[in-house]
Amino acid sequence: MDSESLNHKAARKEKTAMGKHCNSQKRISRFFNIIFSVIKYTALVFLTLGLAGTAFVVSYLMGLDEWKEFDPHQIDEMQQTLLIFDKDGVETAALYNKENRVYIPIGEIPKHVKNAFIAIEDARFYEHGGVDIIRILGSLIEDLKSGSLKQGASTISQQLVKNTSLTGVKTISRKLQEAVMAFKLEQVYSKDQILEMYLNYIYFGNGAYGIEAAAKTYFGVSAKSLSLAQAALLAGVIKGPSHYAPHINLQKSIERRNLVLSAMREQGMISEREEKEAKEEAVVLAEKSEAQYGYFTDMVLAEAENILNLDGEELLSSGCRIYTTLDQELQKQVEAIYDERTNFPDNAADGELCQSALCILDSKTSEIRAIIGGRKYETRRGINRATDIKRQPGSAIKPVIVYAPALEKLGYTPATMVLDEKGNFNGYVPKNFSENYKGWVTLREAVAQSLNLPAVRVFETLGVETGKLYASQVGIPFDEKDQGLTLALGGFTTGVSPLCLANSFTPFANGGYYSMTSCISKIENGRGEVIYERPDTRISVLSPDTAYLMTSMMQSAVESGTAKRVGVEGVPIAAKTGTAGAGEDNRDAWTVAYNPDYTMCCWMGFDSTDTSHCLPSQVTGGTYPAELLSQVFSAIYRNKKAPDFVRPKDIVAVRIDIRSLKDGGPPMLAGAFTPDEQTILEYFPQKSAPSEYTTYWSVPSPPDDLSVTLDENGLPVVSFTPKDSYVVYRIMRKDLADRTVEMAGEYSGASLKVNVTDYSAEYGRSYEYYVVPVHPDIKIGGEQLCGPPSQGVRIRTLKEEDYLP
């Protein structure tokens, strides 16, 4: 090997040795750098912790300005969403002022929901005292490395005070304040209380504050019903709702959810299997629901504001839970009926809508079950025609102001006779709607056919003030000018609302009791504590007997009167119609109908009436309003049996002879011979029921003063006094020689004394005369009914030559 090769080899060895030496030096240098960094950062951490600890103690002892103003109890006063429920406790509306928040107690939040938030936001929540030192160390190291305050180490307690009491600016000063406040918070509240406040306060995006509102907003369920996957998704959202909310970026939301699930599994909160299944669960977001039952909700808000003495904004932020009297199924049914255009009269020529309102009450309690304030709901807290308008009720008011007090105070019955005839009442000249008059009619017929003149005559006998007194007791308002007989036909200065008129009929439906209407049964505050319960306002205003008799007469209106379009087969209904106007330009059409379950009122008309905005003459209370209520009753009892009215024990049913009622006579009982078509079934209080039987439909009586004489021509003259003008008296003659019997004549009619000459008698014969009374309208076996004959009177005629001149 030459010297040059040796030199190269030696050089390579030297170079290799030098390389190894350099690498060794680099490793040593790197090691010392790491040691130095650890010492440096440890020193900085301890220095920072020392300074922070000193600042914390000083802040706690001396007090910061923000600390002096901080009150942990203020967190309890967070804005909460107002919840409205139906009569069965089903939520129908969630309304809020600025923040949609529904408070839910920690005890009702499932464990997996709580764990999802703890796992991702504060794993050592139940171990630290408000400030997590271990987490702060890691966060400080990262912040010192980056030279900024990017890493978050806030505990749940710190987040709560930050979101409720501090600004969002990240500064050392604010961090110190946050720590002090969190420490103080944990001195006042337990861990579960803090977690409860936190989960009810934090913002989840999409207008939802708190876990309950978020669960309903995103998934349409209560927080009680959240699945593991849903809970993890919501826990992931709060880091940045604008980035992770599922309605904004579903993919990022799912990624964040999966991160939460992994954290839960790593911390032993769920199993690998639960993690896998939750990550595979599809995200199904709830569709945004539109506000429903607008008129009912507005009515509830108005009543609640009055009950709680709050304004609108205060109520919407109160978190109260209002339990209403709403029947959702019934409300949906009537809304569907109101969506049908053919259920209403035509609009005005200029296109203005013919309006309508409907209210349905529980007949026993006067709780409002459903309400329609107009054919279209357009404006929140706008006009509700069922409660706000006041219109003249027409004949619909008759049962309330005339007939019920007449039965109660005057002892009238459905069989009481009243005169349907034109009259002048001190300058007031009412007329019937049809301008036809029937003479004497029963009270039942007057009600069923809605005859005006009988109502005015009864009202005059009753007295205006007596009628008004009862009407006032059942909620009918009066103006000072309402003083005359026109009130009997609905001639009010101002008028009544549909709700007011409907409630005035409830005593007829429930046996004589009146209660104030209400749409709220109870109210709870945000913590579930009852702060209001509907009081029992029921008072007795009518006897059960009067209530039943009024109902019976209004059932006749449905069976054969002006309200017959209300009728539904198999459903007992009582109703009264009313029309206000001049016939050719009717202003208001009404029907009030009820059964033992429901009392309802329908009004139709225009908001402002004039010659261009009025109902056609053929549109009355007995047309469109009656037909609409018939549809409501049909819908209610489509799949269930309707109840019947129960007759009080003191009310008796008797068959009345129709003929006894003619010419205003008192009612008499039908007899054994009264034909069915000549009787009616009528109801009376037992104490005033008729006890005398009809004298017409009975066996006729013979005269008891029969006499026979001979006239100047020697012919027999039969004389007697008829007992009844309608009886036919057959004069019978018996020949005493051959025993033959013949009718010598007959007579009918009123007379003080009857003298009938027997021109067919023969001279020189001996006869016996007697009278047989015959009923002209009673037949038995095809033969007219005869009464017993009178006592016979014998006479002998003289010979013919004795009378020759």
Coordinates of C-alpha atoms in Angstrom, one line a residue, residues 533-767:
E533 CA -104.2 28.7 41.2
R534 CA -107.6 29.6 39.6
P535 CA -110.1 30.3 42.4
D536 CA -113.5 28.7 42.5
T537 CA -115.9 31.5 41.5
R538 CA -119.0 29.4 41.1
I539 CA -122.2 30.8 42.5
S540 CA -125.8 29.6 42.2
V541 CA -127.9 31.9 40.1
L542 CA -130.9 29.7 39.0
S543 CA -132.7 26.8 40.4
P544 CA -132.0 23.5 38.7
D545 CA -135.7 23.4 37.7
T546 CA -135.5 26.7 35.8
A547 CA -132.2 25.7 34.2
Y548 CA -133.7 22.4 32.9
L549 CA -137.0 24.0 31.7
M550 CA -135.0 26.7 29.8
T551 CA -132.8 23.9 28.3
S552 CA -135.9 21.9 27.3
M553 CA -137.4 24.9 25.5
M554 CA -134.1 25.6 23.6
Q555 CA -134.0 21.9 22.7
S556 CA -137.2 22.6 20.9
A557 CA -135.5 25.4 19.0
V558 CA -133.0 22.8 17.7
E559 CA -135.7 20.2 17.0
S560 CA -138.2 22.4 15.2
G561 CA -137.3 26.1 15.6
T562 CA -134.9 28.7 14.4
A563 CA -131.8 26.7 15.5
K564 CA -132.7 23.4 13.8
R565 CA -129.5 23.7 11.6
V566 CA -127.5 23.2 14.8
G567 CA -128.9 19.7 15.2
V568 CA -126.7 16.6 15.1
E569 CA -128.2 13.1 15.1
G570 CA -127.6 11.4 18.5
V571 CA -126.3 14.6 20.2
P572 CA -128.7 16.3 22.6
I573 CA -128.2 20.1 22.0
A574 CA -130.0 23.2 23.2
A575 CA -129.5 26.5 21.3
K576 CA -130.8 30.0 20.7
T577 CA -130.2 32.1 17.6
G578 CA -130.1 35.9 17.2
T579 CA -129.9 38.4 14.4
A580 CA -129.3 42.1 14.8
G581 CA -130.3 44.4 12.0
A582 CA -133.1 45.6 9.8
G583 CA -133.8 42.4 7.9
E584 CA -132.3 43.6 4.5
D585 CA -129.0 44.7 6.0
N586 CA -128.3 42.4 9.0
R587 CA -125.3 43.5 11.1
D588 CA -124.7 40.6 13.4
A589 CA -125.7 36.9 13.3
W590 CA -125.4 34.8 16.4
T591 CA -125.9 31.2 17.6
V592 CA -125.3 30.0 21.2
A593 CA -125.5 26.3 21.6
Y594 CA -124.7 23.9 24.5
N595 CA -124.9 20.5 26.0
P596 CA -123.7 19.2 29.4
D597 CA -120.1 19.2 28.2
Y598 CA -119.6 22.4 26.2
T599 CA -121.2 25.8 25.8
M600 CA -120.3 27.7 22.6
C601 CA -121.1 30.9 20.8
C602 CA -120.5 31.8 17.2
W603 CA -120.7 35.4 15.8
M604 CA -120.5 36.5 12.2
G605 CA -120.5 40.0 10.7
F606 CA -118.3 42.8 9.5
D607 CA -115.8 44.7 11.7
S608 CA -117.4 48.0 10.7
T609 CA -121.0 47.9 9.3
D610 CA -122.6 50.2 6.8
T611 CA -124.7 49.7 3.7
S612 CA -121.8 48.2 1.8
H613 CA -120.6 46.0 4.7
C614 CA -123.6 44.1 6.1
L615 CA -124.9 40.6 6.0
P616 CA -127.5 39.6 3.3
S617 CA -131.1 39.3 4.5
Q618 CA -131.0 35.5 4.2
V619 CA -128.0 35.3 6.5
T620 CA -129.3 35.0 10.1
G621 CA -128.2 33.4 13.3
G622 CA -130.0 30.3 12.2
T623 CA -128.0 29.9 9.0
Y624 CA -124.1 30.1 8.9
P625 CA -123.5 30.4 12.6
A626 CA -125.8 27.5 13.4
E627 CA -124.3 25.3 10.7
L628 CA -120.8 26.0 11.9
L629 CA -121.6 25.0 15.5
S630 CA -123.3 21.8 14.1
Q631 CA -119.9 21.0 12.5
V632 CA -118.2 21.6 15.9
F633 CA -120.5 19.2 17.7
S634 CA -120.2 16.6 15.0
A635 CA -116.4 16.7 15.3
I636 CA -116.5 16.4 19.1
Y637 CA -118.8 13.4 19.2
R638 CA -117.7 11.7 16.0
N639 CA -116.1 8.8 18.0
K640 CA -117.8 9.1 21.4
K641 CA -121.2 9.1 22.9
A642 CA -122.7 12.5 23.7
P643 CA -124.2 13.1 27.2
D644 CA -127.9 13.9 27.7
F645 CA -129.4 16.6 30.0
V646 CA -130.4 15.2 33.3
R647 CA -134.0 16.1 34.5
P648 CA -134.1 17.2 38.1
K649 CA -136.2 15.0 40.4
D650 CA -138.7 17.9 41.0
I651 CA -139.5 18.2 37.4
V652 CA -142.4 16.0 36.1
A653 CA -143.3 15.2 32.5
V654 CA -147.0 15.2 31.7
R655 CA -149.1 14.9 28.6
I656 CA -151.1 18.0 27.9
D657 CA -154.3 18.3 25.9
I658 CA -153.4 20.8 23.1
R659 CA -157.0 21.9 22.8
S660 CA -156.9 23.1 26.4
L661 CA -154.3 25.7 25.5
K662 CA -156.4 27.4 22.8
D663 CA -157.4 31.0 23.5
G664 CA -154.8 31.3 26.3
G665 CA -156.5 28.8 28.6
P666 CA -154.7 27.0 31.4
P667 CA -153.0 23.6 30.4
M668 CA -155.0 20.5 31.3
L669 CA -154.0 16.9 31.4
A670 CA -154.8 14.7 28.4
G671 CA -157.6 12.2 29.1
A672 CA -157.9 8.5 28.3
F673 CA -159.7 9.4 25.0
T674 CA -157.4 12.2 23.9
P675 CA -155.8 11.2 20.5
D676 CA -152.0 11.1 20.5
E677 CA -151.9 13.8 17.9
Q678 CA -153.8 16.1 20.2
T679 CA -151.3 15.9 23.0
I680 CA -147.9 17.3 23.8
L681 CA -145.4 16.2 26.4
E682 CA -144.6 19.1 28.7
Y683 CA -142.4 19.6 31.7
F684 CA -143.4 21.3 34.9
P685 CA -142.1 21.8 38.4
Q686 CA -144.1 19.3 40.5
K687 CA -145.7 22.0 42.6
S688 CA -147.2 23.8 39.5
A689 CA -148.0 20.8 37.3
P690 CA -151.7 20.7 36.1
S691 CA -153.9 18.4 38.0
E692 CA -157.2 18.7 36.1
Y693 CA -158.0 16.5 33.2
T694 CA -159.3 17.9 29.9
T695 CA -163.1 18.1 29.7
Y696 CA -163.1 17.9 26.0
W697 CA -161.6 14.5 25.4
S698 CA -163.9 12.6 27.7
V699 CA -167.2 10.8 27.8
P700 CA -169.9 13.4 27.2
S701 CA -172.6 13.9 29.8
P702 CA -176.4 14.0 29.1
P703 CA -178.6 16.9 30.1
D704 CA -180.2 16.5 33.5
D705 CA -183.3 18.7 32.9
L706 CA -185.0 16.9 30.0
S707 CA -188.7 17.6 29.6
V708 CA -191.3 16.9 26.9
T709 CA -194.5 18.9 26.2
L710 CA -197.0 19.1 23.3
D711 CA -197.3 22.2 21.2
E712 CA -200.5 23.8 19.9
N713 CA -200.5 21.2 17.1
G714 CA -200.2 18.3 19.4
L715 CA -196.6 17.5 18.5
P716 CA -194.0 16.7 21.1
V717 CA -191.5 19.4 22.0
V718 CA -188.3 18.1 23.7
S719 CA -186.6 20.7 25.9
F720 CA -183.2 20.5 27.7
T721 CA -180.0 22.5 28.5
P722 CA -176.8 21.4 26.7
K723 CA -173.8 20.9 29.1
D724 CA -171.1 21.3 26.4
S725 CA -171.2 23.3 23.2
Y726 CA -169.1 20.8 21.3
V727 CA -171.3 17.8 22.1
V728 CA -173.8 16.5 19.6
Y729 CA -177.1 15.7 21.4
R730 CA -179.1 13.1 19.7
I731 CA -182.8 13.1 20.6
M732 CA -184.1 9.5 20.7
R733 CA -187.7 8.4 20.5
K734 CA -189.0 5.0 21.7
D735 CA -192.5 3.8 20.6
L736 CA -193.9 2.2 23.7
A737 CA -196.2 0.0 21.6
D738 CA -193.8 -1.7 19.2
R739 CA -190.7 -0.9 21.1
T740 CA -189.0 0.7 18.1
V741 CA -186.4 3.4 18.6
E742 CA -185.7 6.2 16.2
M743 CA -183.7 9.4 16.2
A744 CA -186.1 12.3 16.4
G745 CA -183.5 15.0 15.9
E746 CA -180.1 16.3 17.1
Y747 CA -178.6 19.5 18.3
S748 CA -175.1 20.9 18.9
G749 CA -173.9 24.3 19.9
A750 CA -174.1 26.7 22.8
S751 CA -177.5 27.5 24.2
L752 CA -179.2 28.2 27.5
K753 CA -182.2 26.1 26.6
V754 CA -183.0 23.8 23.6
N755 CA -186.5 23.2 22.3
V756 CA -186.8 20.6 19.5
T757 CA -190.2 19.7 18.0
D758 CA -190.6 16.1 16.8
Y759 CA -192.5 16.6 13.5
S760 CA -192.3 12.9 12.7
A761 CA -194.4 11.9 15.8
E762 CA -197.8 10.3 15.0
Y763 CA -201.0 11.3 16.7
G764 CA -202.4 9.0 19.3
R765 CA -199.2 7.2 20.1
S766 CA -197.3 6.9 23.4
Y767 CA -193.5 7.7 23.3

